[in-house]
Amino acid sequence: MRFREDQIPILEYNGGTMAVSAVPGAGKTFIVSHLASKIIEKKSDKGKVLIVTYMNSAVNNFKSRISQVLESHGIHSSRSYEVMTIHSLAMKIIQERPDVVGLDENIKVLDDINKSIYIDRCIDLWRRRGGENTFKNLLNDYGIKKYQEKGIYWWKNFVSVIEIIISELKLNSISCDKIDESSEILGNNSIVKIINYIYKDYEKLLKLNGYVDYEDIIVLAYSALKTDENLKIKFQNKYDFVFEDECQDSNMIQYNILSLISQSGSNNNLVRVGDLNQSIMGSFTSSNPRYFEDFIDTADKKYIMNMAGRSSREIIDLANYIVEYTQKHHSEKNCRNALKNQIIKPMEDMDALKNPQMTEYGIKTYCMSSWEKEKESTVRAIINFKKKHPDMTTAVLVPFNKHVSEISQELIKNHIDCDELSSTSGQKIKITNILGKLLAFLAQPDSIDKFKDIIYEIIDGDIEKKDKIIECISKSSVEYMISENEFRISTVNKLKKIDEKMTNTLVDVCYKLKNILENSNKDILSLLLYIENVFRFNSEDSAMLQLIASYIKYERFQNPNITLNMISEQLLDIKNPVFRHMSEVIYSVNGYEPNPEKVAVSTYHKSKGLEWDCVFLLYLNNYTYPSSLSGKFRSEYYFFKDEFKNPTALGKAEIEKILGNEIISDPIVQSRIEILCEKIRILYVAVTRAKRYLICMAHYDKSKKDLPSEYFKIIKKFADKKCGDFSGY
């Protein structure tokens, strides 16, 4: 096995603390797997090698890689190493001595789905006890007017704030009582004091039902290690070497746990691997790149893997230029440290591992007259690209989940198969859509429009043919369609001429709907189970249905008079955070592999860790990629008063005040700076997903004052110049 010059010093590691910064495409999983395998082979003591990462898919990837390397060297045992997520490790620590942290042996963990249900329940309790008036006090005049129109649905905008702040409070070991004790220093109109009412009820619900949540697991594991010296020594003896992957996305308490475990006697064998330039999770988690940055400063050894073979030289040059531009020329000086000076180097000196070779310049930029034109142009470009390069993989990256759906619909209309990588993708919300539209139909069983909605949701196939079938149904009645008389049979024969497969599905659905209607007098939960039995959903859809049933049970407890229509509206509301959590957990994208036959459509965030031959970057506008502190920020609620418009930033600042740390003079401005920095890193990640071709697109929308971003302009300027200089290889 031949290793690169930037990998060799890393493989010589045999102890102490080591920080490894790896640029995109440098092969950090490859090198960590080989280093871990090398240590495992040479080890003579009893301790194991521990590799900690944050995604289950990464756990499986590491296990497979290490196993392959060891087996190639004639070692078939897997007992000398463990690979797990940070939460799995924390659970293992707690299970050794649950009594130390006040738990019994039957520890139950509240998953993210039920956490959302619990918090939603606590918000409802608070609202009924007068919290609604407190919430209204945060609203500006426009917000109050809109609140009167939308009512309780506006609470959904506040749920994410509450979840983030409660997580931050827990990870900083701040109890409800501690907040009460800090009431004076927090002052009036405190976001944390408001959320504490919900926090208290949430903690009571957890204890009442015997649960701990994911934040509790981390906090309690650290507390157990600090409290019980024997427990700490046991884990220190169990693991001789500790590796942490993707540590730019780590938080302080996670680092503290690994640091404690890695210290055995005079040894501290801790290896942390990551990329500060790919830290893009801070805006919605407790992660912060400064923890890895601090570790780099203090580590015994520090190396940069700066050679990468993923992308063509042109794309590498652009990524490096974005780093240079940010550090030297960014219009907002506070953002010039958003990217570290890690220059990616192509692998020209390794014949077997050369970067993709190009015969044409692969970076293009286009600015369209509207978002609609941008979508149309993207689809045309994809059609042309796939004709020219049928064996290459393609992806479209967009800012938000709603854009994923929009692009996917355009691709499907043009007969292009696609994979949606988002929490609200068609696959993920299909079961909620089916149930939502089915319940709406059951509430109005004589409505042909409701009938068409459920049919359209279930039958798959060519959009134009589907539209023709639905158009034919429009001329019938529900009673006619679910009957089995000769007239319905005649209609079915006509529909088969449009598409036989879709018509057969239609007939099957009509039969199922007839059975469901005949049993629609059942209790709602019994009806859902009956629907599951009739449709015979796959395992994932059945799991989703079971969770939806639990949610409806809770909703019915809160409102015994809830109707099928009311439940249907909640199921069909794609902004409902509970269902988004459900779909995210159940329909995971773990294990996704790019397929030349399908176009991947993903948010910029979801693309991290993936790569494609051709990548389209869409909506590179000021609204989605602001470069100025005066731009629009989605973290700021336009319906709140100015002093409350970013409650998450205010809440985090108040937490620092409780902890006695240095207080930021203007947390809202500081939050804007952090978001701008993270946006730059997201763009850097997106650019480095491309192997051969990168298509960057923006549009003018003067009516909304949404113009091409600063980043689009600098990419265009760079590409225009380089294209003229390009001479191929």
XYZ file of N, CA and C in Angstrom, residues 433-567:
405
model
N -48.632 12.116 3.887
C -49.526 12.657 2.858
C -50.676 11.696 2.576
N -50.348 10.401 2.457
C -51.396 9.409 2.188
C -52.427 9.408 3.316
N -51.925 9.349 4.558
C -52.850 9.323 5.692
C -53.630 10.628 5.813
N -52.934 11.764 5.597
C -53.611 13.054 5.685
C -54.732 13.177 4.671
N -54.455 12.770 3.442
C -55.466 12.880 2.388
C -56.546 11.807 2.538
N -56.160 10.665 3.089
C -57.142 9.605 3.319
C -58.137 10.020 4.407
N -57.623 10.636 5.494
C -58.517 11.095 6.557
C -59.414 12.233 6.078
N -58.861 13.092 5.208
C -59.679 14.169 4.638
C -60.805 13.588 3.786
N -60.494 12.515 3.062
C -61.516 11.843 2.245
C -62.574 11.186 3.132
N -62.127 10.529 4.211
C -63.076 9.864 5.106
C -63.990 10.876 5.799
N -63.488 12.094 5.988
C -64.323 13.148 6.580
C -65.382 13.633 5.598
N -65.074 13.507 4.291
C -66.035 13.888 3.242
C -66.058 12.788 2.176
N -66.632 11.646 2.487
C -66.531 10.482 1.603
C -67.269 10.613 0.273
N -68.081 11.639 0.132
C -68.762 11.832 -1.152
C -68.057 12.867 -2.032
N -66.914 13.377 -1.577
C -66.183 14.402 -2.331
C -65.269 13.760 -3.370
N -65.547 13.985 -4.646
C -64.704 13.435 -5.709
C -63.326 14.088 -5.693
N -63.275 15.361 -5.249
C -61.979 16.047 -5.177
C -61.078 15.399 -4.122
N -61.636 15.061 -2.961
C -60.863 14.384 -1.918
C -60.448 12.987 -2.390
N -61.328 12.351 -3.123
C -61.033 11.033 -3.682
C -59.861 11.124 -4.659
N -59.898 12.135 -5.520
C -58.811 12.321 -6.504
C -57.480 12.584 -5.802
N -57.531 13.350 -4.702
C -56.302 13.675 -3.974
C -55.594 12.412 -3.483
N -56.372 11.488 -2.916
C -55.758 10.270 -2.383
C -55.284 9.370 -3.517
N -56.029 9.311 -4.606
C -55.603 8.506 -5.763
C -54.304 9.060 -6.339
N -54.246 10.370 -6.498
C -53.053 11.011 -7.071
C -51.820 10.740 -6.203
N -52.026 10.704 -4.881
C -50.912 10.491 -3.963
C -50.371 9.067 -4.056
N -51.244 8.111 -4.297
C -50.840 6.706 -4.221
C -50.293 6.158 -5.539
N -50.951 6.490 -6.663
C -50.476 5.895 -7.921
C -49.230 6.628 -8.411
N -48.248 5.861 -8.846
C -46.985 6.397 -9.341
C -46.874 6.161 -10.839
N -46.057 6.989 -11.479
C -45.830 6.801 -12.910
C -45.719 8.125 -13.637
N -45.800 8.061 -14.951
C -45.674 9.233 -15.810
C -46.700 10.306 -15.414
N -46.220 11.531 -15.193
C -47.083 12.620 -14.713
C -48.211 12.921 -15.697
N -47.883 12.981 -16.971
C -48.905 13.324 -17.971
C -50.001 12.260 -18.023
N -49.614 10.985 -17.982
C -50.603 9.898 -18.000
C -51.434 9.916 -16.716
N -50.770 10.186 -15.598
C -51.495 10.261 -14.337
C -52.540 11.373 -14.383
N -52.157 12.515 -14.937
C -53.092 13.645 -15.058
C -54.311 13.275 -15.916
N -54.079 12.514 -16.959
C -55.187 12.095 -17.833
C -56.149 11.173 -17.085
N -55.586 10.257 -16.304
C -56.416 9.340 -15.522
C -57.241 10.121 -14.491
N -56.596 11.060 -13.808
C -57.297 11.872 -12.811
C -58.388 12.706 -13.470
N -58.099 13.217 -14.661
C -59.099 14.007 -15.397
C -60.335 13.153 -15.707
N -60.127 11.904 -16.072
C -61.257 11.000 -16.344
C -62.066 10.732 -15.074
N -61.371 10.581 -13.960
C -62.050 10.330 -12.688
C -62.943 11.513 -12.315
N -62.501 12.721 -12.655
C -63.233 13.937 -12.294
C -64.674 13.915 -12.791
N -64.905 13.187 -13.856
C -66.246 13.157 -14.445
C -67.155 12.138 -13.754
N -66.612 11.399 -12.769
C -67.372 10.344 -12.088
C -67.713 10.773 -10.664
N -68.396 9.902 -9.956
C -68.675 10.108 -8.538
C -67.888 9.079 -7.741
N -67.753 9.343 -6.442
C -67.046 8.394 -5.584
C -67.775 7.052 -5.577
N -69.085 7.113 -5.446
C -69.888 5.888 -5.407
C -69.670 5.055 -6.666
N -69.598 5.733 -7.819
C -69.383 5.057 -9.098
C -68.002 4.381 -9.122
N -66.975 5.113 -8.634
C -65.602 4.610 -8.732
C -65.343 3.417 -7.808
N -66.009 3.367 -6.656
C -65.733 2.248 -5.750
C -66.718 1.095 -5.936
N -67.637 1.280 -6.864
C -68.558 0.185 -7.172
C -67.860 -0.825 -8.087
N -68.523 -1.932 -8.361
C -67.932 -2.948 -9.229
C -68.910 -3.323 -10.343
N -69.739 -2.364 -10.738
C -70.720 -2.670 -11.788
C -70.084 -2.583 -13.175
N -70.862 -2.915 -14.169
C -70.329 -2.991 -15.535
C -69.906 -1.627 -16.072
N -70.532 -0.558 -15.585
C -70.152 0.778 -16.067
C -68.748 1.141 -15.581
N -68.481 0.823 -14.289
C -67.146 1.096 -13.751
C -66.111 0.258 -14.489
N -66.455 -0.978 -14.794
C -65.535 -1.860 -15.536
C -65.246 -1.279 -16.914
N -66.252 -0.697 -17.543
C -66.068 -0.067 -18.855
C -65.096 1.103 -18.764
N -65.243 1.903 -17.694
C -64.337 3.041 -17.478
C -62.911 2.550 -17.272
N -62.772 1.487 -16.504
C -61.441 0.935 -16.226
C -60.769 0.481 -17.520
N -61.511 -0.132 -18.397
C -60.945 -0.587 -19.675
C -60.457 0.588 -20.510
N -61.175 1.714 -20.445
C -60.734 2.908 -21.171
C -59.445 3.470 -20.562
N -59.391 3.458 -19.217
C -58.210 3.992 -18.539
C -56.970 3.148 -18.810
N -57.170 1.844 -19.018
C -56.027 0.966 -19.295
C -55.331 1.330 -20.598
N -56.057 1.961 -21.491
C -55.451 2.396 -22.754
C -54.480 3.548 -22.520
N -54.696 4.298 -21.422
C -53.755 5.372 -21.065
C -52.511 4.762 -20.428
N -52.722 3.915 -19.403
C -51.609 3.219 -18.745
C -52.175 2.066 -17.928
N -51.845 0.864 -18.310
C -52.431 -0.311 -17.672
C -51.971 -0.475 -16.231
N -50.686 -0.242 -15.989
C -50.152 -0.437 -14.640
C -50.786 0.539 -13.652
N -50.868 1.814 -14.028
C -51.469 2.803 -13.137
C -52.950 2.519 -12.923
N -53.611 2.053 -13.963
C -55.037 1.735 -13.834
C -55.250 0.561 -12.896
N -54.390 -0.422 -12.968
C -54.489 -1.555 -12.044
C -54.299 -1.095 -10.590
N -53.373 -0.159 -10.403
C -53.178 0.406 -9.064
C -54.430 1.146 -8.612
N -55.028 1.905 -9.549
C -56.263 2.625 -9.255
C -57.368 1.665 -8.799
N -57.538 0.590 -9.515
C -58.571 -0.398 -9.174
C -58.310 -0.973 -7.774
N -57.044 -1.267 -7.498
C -56.672 -1.818 -6.192
C -56.979 -0.824 -5.074
N -56.659 0.460 -5.300
C -56.919 1.495 -4.296
C -58.423 1.662 -4.078
N -59.209 1.622 -5.172
C -60.671 1.740 -5.058
C -61.236 0.624 -4.181
N -60.716 -0.572 -4.368
C -61.160 -1.719 -3.572
C -60.815 -1.504 -2.093
N -59.593 -1.004 -1.841
C -59.162 -0.767 -0.465
C -59.975 0.351 0.182
N -60.240 1.414 -0.565
C -61.022 2.523 -0.031
C -62.439 2.083 0.317
N -62.978 1.214 -0.504
C -64.320 0.698 -0.219
C -64.322 -0.046 1.118
N -63.315 -0.893 1.353
C -63.213 -1.622 2.619
C -63.035 -0.674 3.805
N -62.206 0.352 3.591
C -61.954 1.313 4.676
C -63.218 2.098 4.993
N -63.956 2.515 3.965
C -65.208 3.245 4.187
C -66.207 2.404 4.977
N -66.224 1.127 4.692
C -67.158 0.240 5.389
C -66.784 0.072 6.862
N -65.547 0.426 7.210
C -65.087 0.312 8.596
C -64.757 1.675 9.215
N -65.213 2.749 8.583
C -64.840 4.098 9.011
C -65.486 4.529 10.321
N -66.406 3.715 10.850
C -67.021 4.050 12.139
C -66.158 3.604 13.317
N -65.015 3.016 13.019
C -64.096 2.576 14.075
C -63.507 3.783 14.803
N -63.016 3.556 16.008
C -62.228 4.552 16.721
C -61.021 4.919 15.858
N -60.576 6.177 15.930
C -59.528 6.672 15.028
C -58.262 5.820 15.088
N -57.835 5.402 16.287
C -56.616 4.590 16.381
C -56.830 3.200 15.792
N -58.003 2.626 16.033
C -58.322 1.326 15.433
C -58.414 1.451 13.915
N -58.942 2.592 13.473
C -59.053 2.830 12.032
C -57.669 2.897 11.388
N -56.711 3.551 12.057
C -55.349 3.632 11.518
C -54.722 2.246 11.396
N -54.922 1.431 12.406
C -54.384 0.063 12.352
C -55.048 -0.738 11.241
N -56.337 -0.494 11.041
C -57.047 -1.180 9.956
C -56.495 -0.727 8.604
N -56.241 0.587 8.474
C -55.666 1.129 7.234
C -54.307 0.488 6.963
N -53.496 0.356 8.026
C -52.182 -0.285 7.881
C -52.332 -1.710 7.368
N -53.296 -2.416 7.897
C -53.519 -3.804 7.494
C -53.997 -3.887 6.042
N -54.854 -2.949 5.631
C -55.400 -2.953 4.267
C -54.311 -2.636 3.245
N -53.498 -1.624 3.538
C -52.493 -1.193 2.559
C -51.202 -2.003 2.631
N -50.992 -2.721 3.720
C -49.784 -3.548 3.878
C -48.517 -2.739 3.584
N -48.327 -1.700 4.366
C -47.166 -0.829 4.208
C -45.870 -1.589 4.485
N -44.769 -1.074 3.937
C -43.471 -1.672 4.247
C -43.087 -1.325 5.689
N -41.969 -1.860 6.149
C -41.603 -1.723 7.562
C -41.403 -0.267 7.974
N -40.767 0.525 7.101
C -40.531 1.930 7.429
C -41.846 2.697 7.516
N -42.731 2.489 6.518
C -44.015 3.183 6.519
C -44.867 2.755 7.711
N -44.801 1.467 8.071
C -45.550 0.979 9.231
C -45.049 1.629 10.516
N -43.713 1.780 10.616
C -43.142 2.441 11.795
C -43.613 3.890 11.871
N -43.658 4.552 10.704
C -44.136 5.933 10.657
C -45.597 5.992 11.081
N -46.405 5.055 10.596
C -47.825 5.043 10.941
C -48.012 4.850 12.446
N -47.211 3.983 13.041
C -47.323 3.739 14.479
C -47.010 5.015 15.266
N -46.001 5.755 14.812
C -45.649 6.997 15.489
C -46.741 8.052 15.306
N -47.303 8.092 14.103
C -48.404 9.025 13.848
C -49.597 8.683 14.742
N -49.849 7.384 14.916
C -50.940 6.949 15.792
C -50.699 7.424 17.226
N -49.444 7.337 17.691
C -49.106 7.812 19.040
C -49.334 9.310 19.153
N -48.948 10.017 18.106
C -49.120 11.475 18.110
C -50.603 11.840 18.149
N -51.412 11.138 17.350
C -52.851 11.409 17.314
C -53.485 11.077 18.666
N -53.003 10.019 19.303
C -53.504 9.655 20.632
C -53.267 10.807 21.607
N -52.079 11.391 21.532
C -51.762 12.547 22.376
C -52.645 13.741 22.031
N -52.796 14.016 20.741
C -53.623 15.147 20.307
C -55.066 14.972 20.774
N -55.564 13.752 20.693
C -56.941 13.488 21.105
C -57.095 13.664 22.617
N -56.028 13.332 23.366
C -56.059 13.535 24.819
C -56.169 15.021 25.139
N -55.446 15.841 24.368
C -55.479 17.284 24.576
C -56.809 17.885 24.132
N -57.375 17.318 23.057
C -58.617 17.848 22.500
C -59.525 16.684 22.116
N -60.391 16.250 23.044
C -61.265 15.094 22.774
C -62.191 15.310 21.577
N -62.410 16.572 21.200
C -63.326 16.877 20.096
C -62.597 17.010 18.752
N -61.348 16.584 18.711
C -60.578 16.712 17.465
C -61.245 15.902 16.352
N -61.292 16.468 15.158
C -61.970 15.841 14.024
C -60.974 15.251 13.042
N -61.494 14.432 12.120
C -60.636 13.873 11.070
C -60.006 14.984 10.246
N -60.778 16.034 9.958
C -60.238 17.158 9.182
C -59.097 17.847 9.913
N -59.229 18.024 11.210
C -58.178 18.681 11.996
C -56.896 17.846 11.999
N -57.066 16.540 12.142
C -55.892 15.651 12.096
C -55.269 15.677 10.709
